[in-house]
Amino acid sequence: MLLDTVEHETGPNPEWCVLWLHGLGADGHDFAPIVPELVRRDWPALRFVFPHAPVRAVTINGGARMRAWYDIRDFDLAHRADLDGVDASVAQVDALIAREAERGIPPQRLLLAGFSQGGAITLAAGLARAQPLAGLIALSTYLPMPLALAQQRVQPAAVAQPLFMAHGEFDPVVPVAAGEAAMQAMRSLGFEATWRRYPMQHQVCAEEIADLADWMSARFAAG
């Protein structure tokens, strides 16, 4: 079954899609307010799709049920992610990408974005793309698997996808070192990764939105 989503279109007959994955405990409404701050007048018409993650028990939160892309089993980043949950969420994201193709927006005109846990799914899904997307956006996040496993999963065509990664220097939830390690891992796999750091915590800031908009403008121009 397809995930429920929140959608915003910036104009009639959108030519591009931005599929944006929220963080742990949030939902698809969380990043919807970013649309007017991000979008520029000269961009093509876009469809923003903000899916709601499934509700599941989260181990580090005492088993409380909340929206999550996968279970978080440990505070240690090396063992944090439930890989079966990661794979299930990647499959659900792939289904949404396929739906956009059916609605007239092919993968090469779709940007996959995610924040925190959603960014981890963005990286995992990006690795496995046999048909490249227009780009990947991973904010305040980490690679949810060991590099050796990522090397096994990466598809040859996937490394053609441009990647934007950004992180807060004072992030208490996902340390900036984890974000930088993920960026270096993606580069070692062959991805062209743009990396930005900002004086903030586990959040987004105006400077980050402006830098992301510049990067997205380049993707639209290339497309």
Coordinates of C-alpha atoms in Angstrom, one line a residue, residues 1-219:
M1 CA 0.0 0.0 0.0
L2 CA 1.2 3.5 -0.8
L3 CA 2.0 5.8 2.1
D4 CA -0.4 8.6 2.8
T5 CA 1.1 12.0 1.7
V6 CA 0.7 15.7 2.0
E7 CA 1.1 17.4 -1.4
H8 CA 1.7 21.0 -2.6
E9 CA 2.0 22.1 -6.2
T10 CA 3.7 25.3 -7.1
G11 CA 1.9 25.6 -10.5
P12 CA -0.4 23.7 -12.9
N13 CA 0.9 20.6 -14.6
P14 CA 4.1 20.2 -12.5
E15 CA 7.1 19.1 -14.4
W16 CA 9.3 18.1 -11.4
C17 CA 8.7 16.4 -8.1
V18 CA 10.4 16.9 -4.7
L19 CA 9.7 13.9 -2.5
W20 CA 10.6 14.9 1.1
L21 CA 10.9 12.5 4.1
H22 CA 10.4 13.8 7.6
G23 CA 12.3 12.9 10.8
L24 CA 11.5 10.6 13.7
G25 CA 8.2 11.4 15.4
A26 CA 7.2 14.0 12.9
D27 CA 4.8 13.6 9.9
G28 CA 4.4 14.8 6.4
H29 CA 3.2 18.2 7.5
D30 CA 6.6 18.9 9.2
F31 CA 8.4 20.3 6.2
A32 CA 5.4 21.6 4.2
P33 CA 6.0 25.2 5.5
I34 CA 9.5 25.2 3.8
V35 CA 7.9 25.4 0.3
P36 CA 7.4 29.2 0.2
E37 CA 10.8 29.8 1.7
L38 CA 12.6 27.5 -0.7
V39 CA 10.8 28.0 -4.1
R40 CA 12.1 30.6 -6.6
R41 CA 10.1 32.4 -9.2
D42 CA 12.1 31.1 -12.1
W43 CA 11.7 27.4 -11.2
P44 CA 9.5 25.1 -13.2
A45 CA 6.2 24.0 -11.6
L46 CA 6.9 21.5 -8.8
R47 CA 4.9 18.9 -7.0
F48 CA 6.1 18.6 -3.4
V49 CA 5.2 15.2 -1.8
F50 CA 5.6 14.8 1.9
P51 CA 4.8 11.2 3.0
H52 CA 3.8 10.1 6.5
A53 CA 6.1 7.4 7.8
P54 CA 4.4 4.3 9.3
V55 CA 3.7 4.2 13.0
R56 CA 5.9 1.7 14.8
A57 CA 7.5 1.0 18.2
V58 CA 10.8 2.8 18.7
T59 CA 13.2 1.0 21.1
I60 CA 15.2 4.0 22.3
N61 CA 11.9 5.7 23.3
G62 CA 10.9 2.9 25.5
G63 CA 8.9 1.2 22.8
A64 CA 6.6 4.1 22.4
R65 CA 4.7 4.0 19.0
M66 CA 5.3 7.0 16.7
R67 CA 5.9 7.7 13.0
A68 CA 9.3 6.3 12.1
W69 CA 11.1 5.1 9.0
Y70 CA 12.7 2.3 11.0
D71 CA 13.3 1.3 14.6
I72 CA 16.2 3.0 16.4
R73 CA 17.6 0.3 18.6
D74 CA 20.7 2.0 20.1
F75 CA 22.2 5.5 20.6
D76 CA 25.4 4.2 19.1
L77 CA 25.3 5.2 15.4
A78 CA 27.0 2.0 14.3
H79 CA 24.1 -0.1 15.5
R80 CA 21.3 2.5 15.5
A81 CA 19.3 1.5 12.5
D82 CA 17.0 -1.5 12.1
L83 CA 18.1 -2.5 8.6
D84 CA 14.9 -4.5 7.9
G85 CA 13.0 -1.3 8.6
V86 CA 15.3 0.7 6.4
D87 CA 14.8 -1.7 3.5
A88 CA 11.0 -1.7 4.0
S89 CA 11.0 2.1 3.9
V90 CA 13.2 2.2 0.8
A91 CA 10.6 0.0 -0.9
Q92 CA 7.8 2.4 0.1
V93 CA 9.8 5.3 -1.2
D94 CA 10.4 3.5 -4.5
A95 CA 6.7 2.9 -4.8
L96 CA 6.0 6.6 -4.4
I97 CA 8.7 7.3 -7.1
A98 CA 7.0 4.9 -9.4
R99 CA 3.6 6.6 -8.8
E100 CA 5.1 9.9 -9.8
A101 CA 6.3 8.3 -13.1
E102 CA 2.7 7.1 -13.6
R103 CA 1.6 10.7 -13.0
G104 CA 4.0 12.0 -15.7
I105 CA 7.2 12.9 -13.7
P106 CA 9.9 10.4 -14.4
P107 CA 12.8 9.6 -12.0
Q108 CA 15.2 11.9 -13.8
R109 CA 13.0 14.9 -12.8
L110 CA 12.5 13.9 -9.2
L111 CA 14.6 15.0 -6.2
L112 CA 14.5 12.8 -3.1
A113 CA 15.1 14.8 0.1
G114 CA 15.1 13.8 3.8
F115 CA 15.8 15.2 7.2
S116 CA 17.5 13.2 10.0
Q117 CA 15.9 9.7 9.9
G118 CA 14.3 10.7 6.6
G119 CA 17.7 11.7 5.3
A120 CA 19.1 8.2 6.2
I121 CA 16.4 6.7 4.1
T122 CA 17.3 9.1 1.3
L123 CA 20.9 7.9 1.3
A124 CA 19.9 4.2 1.5
A125 CA 17.4 4.6 -1.3
G126 CA 19.9 6.6 -3.4
L127 CA 22.5 3.9 -3.2
A128 CA 20.1 1.3 -4.6
R129 CA 18.8 3.3 -7.5
A130 CA 19.4 1.4 -10.8
Q131 CA 17.5 4.3 -12.5
P132 CA 19.1 7.6 -11.2
L133 CA 17.1 10.4 -9.7
A134 CA 17.7 14.1 -10.5
G135 CA 19.4 14.4 -7.1
L136 CA 19.5 13.5 -3.4
I137 CA 19.2 15.8 -0.5
A138 CA 20.2 14.5 3.0
L139 CA 20.0 17.0 5.9
S140 CA 21.3 16.4 9.5
T141 CA 21.6 12.7 8.9
Y142 CA 23.9 9.7 8.8
L143 CA 24.5 6.6 6.7
P144 CA 22.2 3.9 8.3
M145 CA 24.5 1.0 7.5
P146 CA 28.2 0.1 7.6
L147 CA 30.3 1.3 4.6
A148 CA 31.0 -2.3 3.6
L149 CA 27.3 -3.0 3.3
A150 CA 26.8 0.2 1.3
Q151 CA 29.5 -0.9 -1.1
Q152 CA 27.6 -4.2 -1.7
R153 CA 24.3 -2.3 -2.3
V154 CA 25.4 0.6 -4.5
Q155 CA 24.2 0.3 -8.1
P156 CA 26.7 1.4 -10.8
A157 CA 24.2 4.0 -12.2
A158 CA 23.4 5.4 -8.7
V159 CA 26.6 7.4 -8.4
A160 CA 25.5 9.7 -11.2
Q161 CA 23.0 11.3 -8.8
P162 CA 24.2 14.6 -7.4
L163 CA 24.0 14.8 -3.6
F164 CA 23.5 17.7 -1.3
M165 CA 24.3 17.1 2.4
A166 CA 24.2 19.7 5.2
H167 CA 24.5 19.5 9.0
G168 CA 24.5 21.7 12.1
E169 CA 27.8 22.1 13.9
F170 CA 26.2 21.8 17.3
D171 CA 23.7 19.0 16.5
P172 CA 23.1 17.0 19.8
V173 CA 21.0 14.4 18.1
V174 CA 23.2 13.3 15.1
P175 CA 26.7 14.6 15.7
V176 CA 28.2 16.6 12.8
A177 CA 31.0 14.0 12.7
A178 CA 28.5 11.4 11.8
G179 CA 27.2 13.5 8.9
E180 CA 30.7 14.2 7.7
A181 CA 31.5 10.5 7.9
A182 CA 28.4 9.7 5.8
M183 CA 29.4 12.4 3.2
Q184 CA 33.0 10.9 3.0
A185 CA 31.5 7.4 2.6
M186 CA 29.2 8.5 -0.2
R187 CA 32.2 10.2 -1.9
S188 CA 34.2 7.1 -1.6
L189 CA 31.4 5.2 -3.4
G190 CA 31.7 7.6 -6.3
F191 CA 29.0 10.2 -5.5
E192 CA 29.6 13.9 -6.2
A193 CA 28.6 15.3 -2.8
T194 CA 28.1 18.9 -1.9
W195 CA 28.7 19.4 1.8
R196 CA 27.7 22.3 4.0
R197 CA 28.0 23.0 7.8
Y198 CA 26.0 25.7 9.7
P199 CA 26.2 27.1 13.2
M200 CA 23.0 25.4 14.4
Q201 CA 21.6 22.3 16.2
H202 CA 19.3 19.6 14.8
Q203 CA 17.3 21.9 12.6
V204 CA 17.4 23.9 9.3
C205 CA 18.3 27.5 8.9
A206 CA 17.8 30.3 6.4
E207 CA 21.3 30.1 5.0
E208 CA 20.9 26.3 4.5
I209 CA 17.6 26.9 2.6
A210 CA 19.3 29.5 0.4
D211 CA 22.2 27.1 -0.4
L212 CA 19.9 24.3 -1.1
A213 CA 17.8 26.5 -3.4
D214 CA 21.0 27.3 -5.4
W215 CA 21.8 23.6 -5.7
M216 CA 18.3 22.8 -6.8
S217 CA 18.4 25.6 -9.4
A218 CA 21.5 23.9 -10.9
R219 CA 19.6 20.6 -11.0

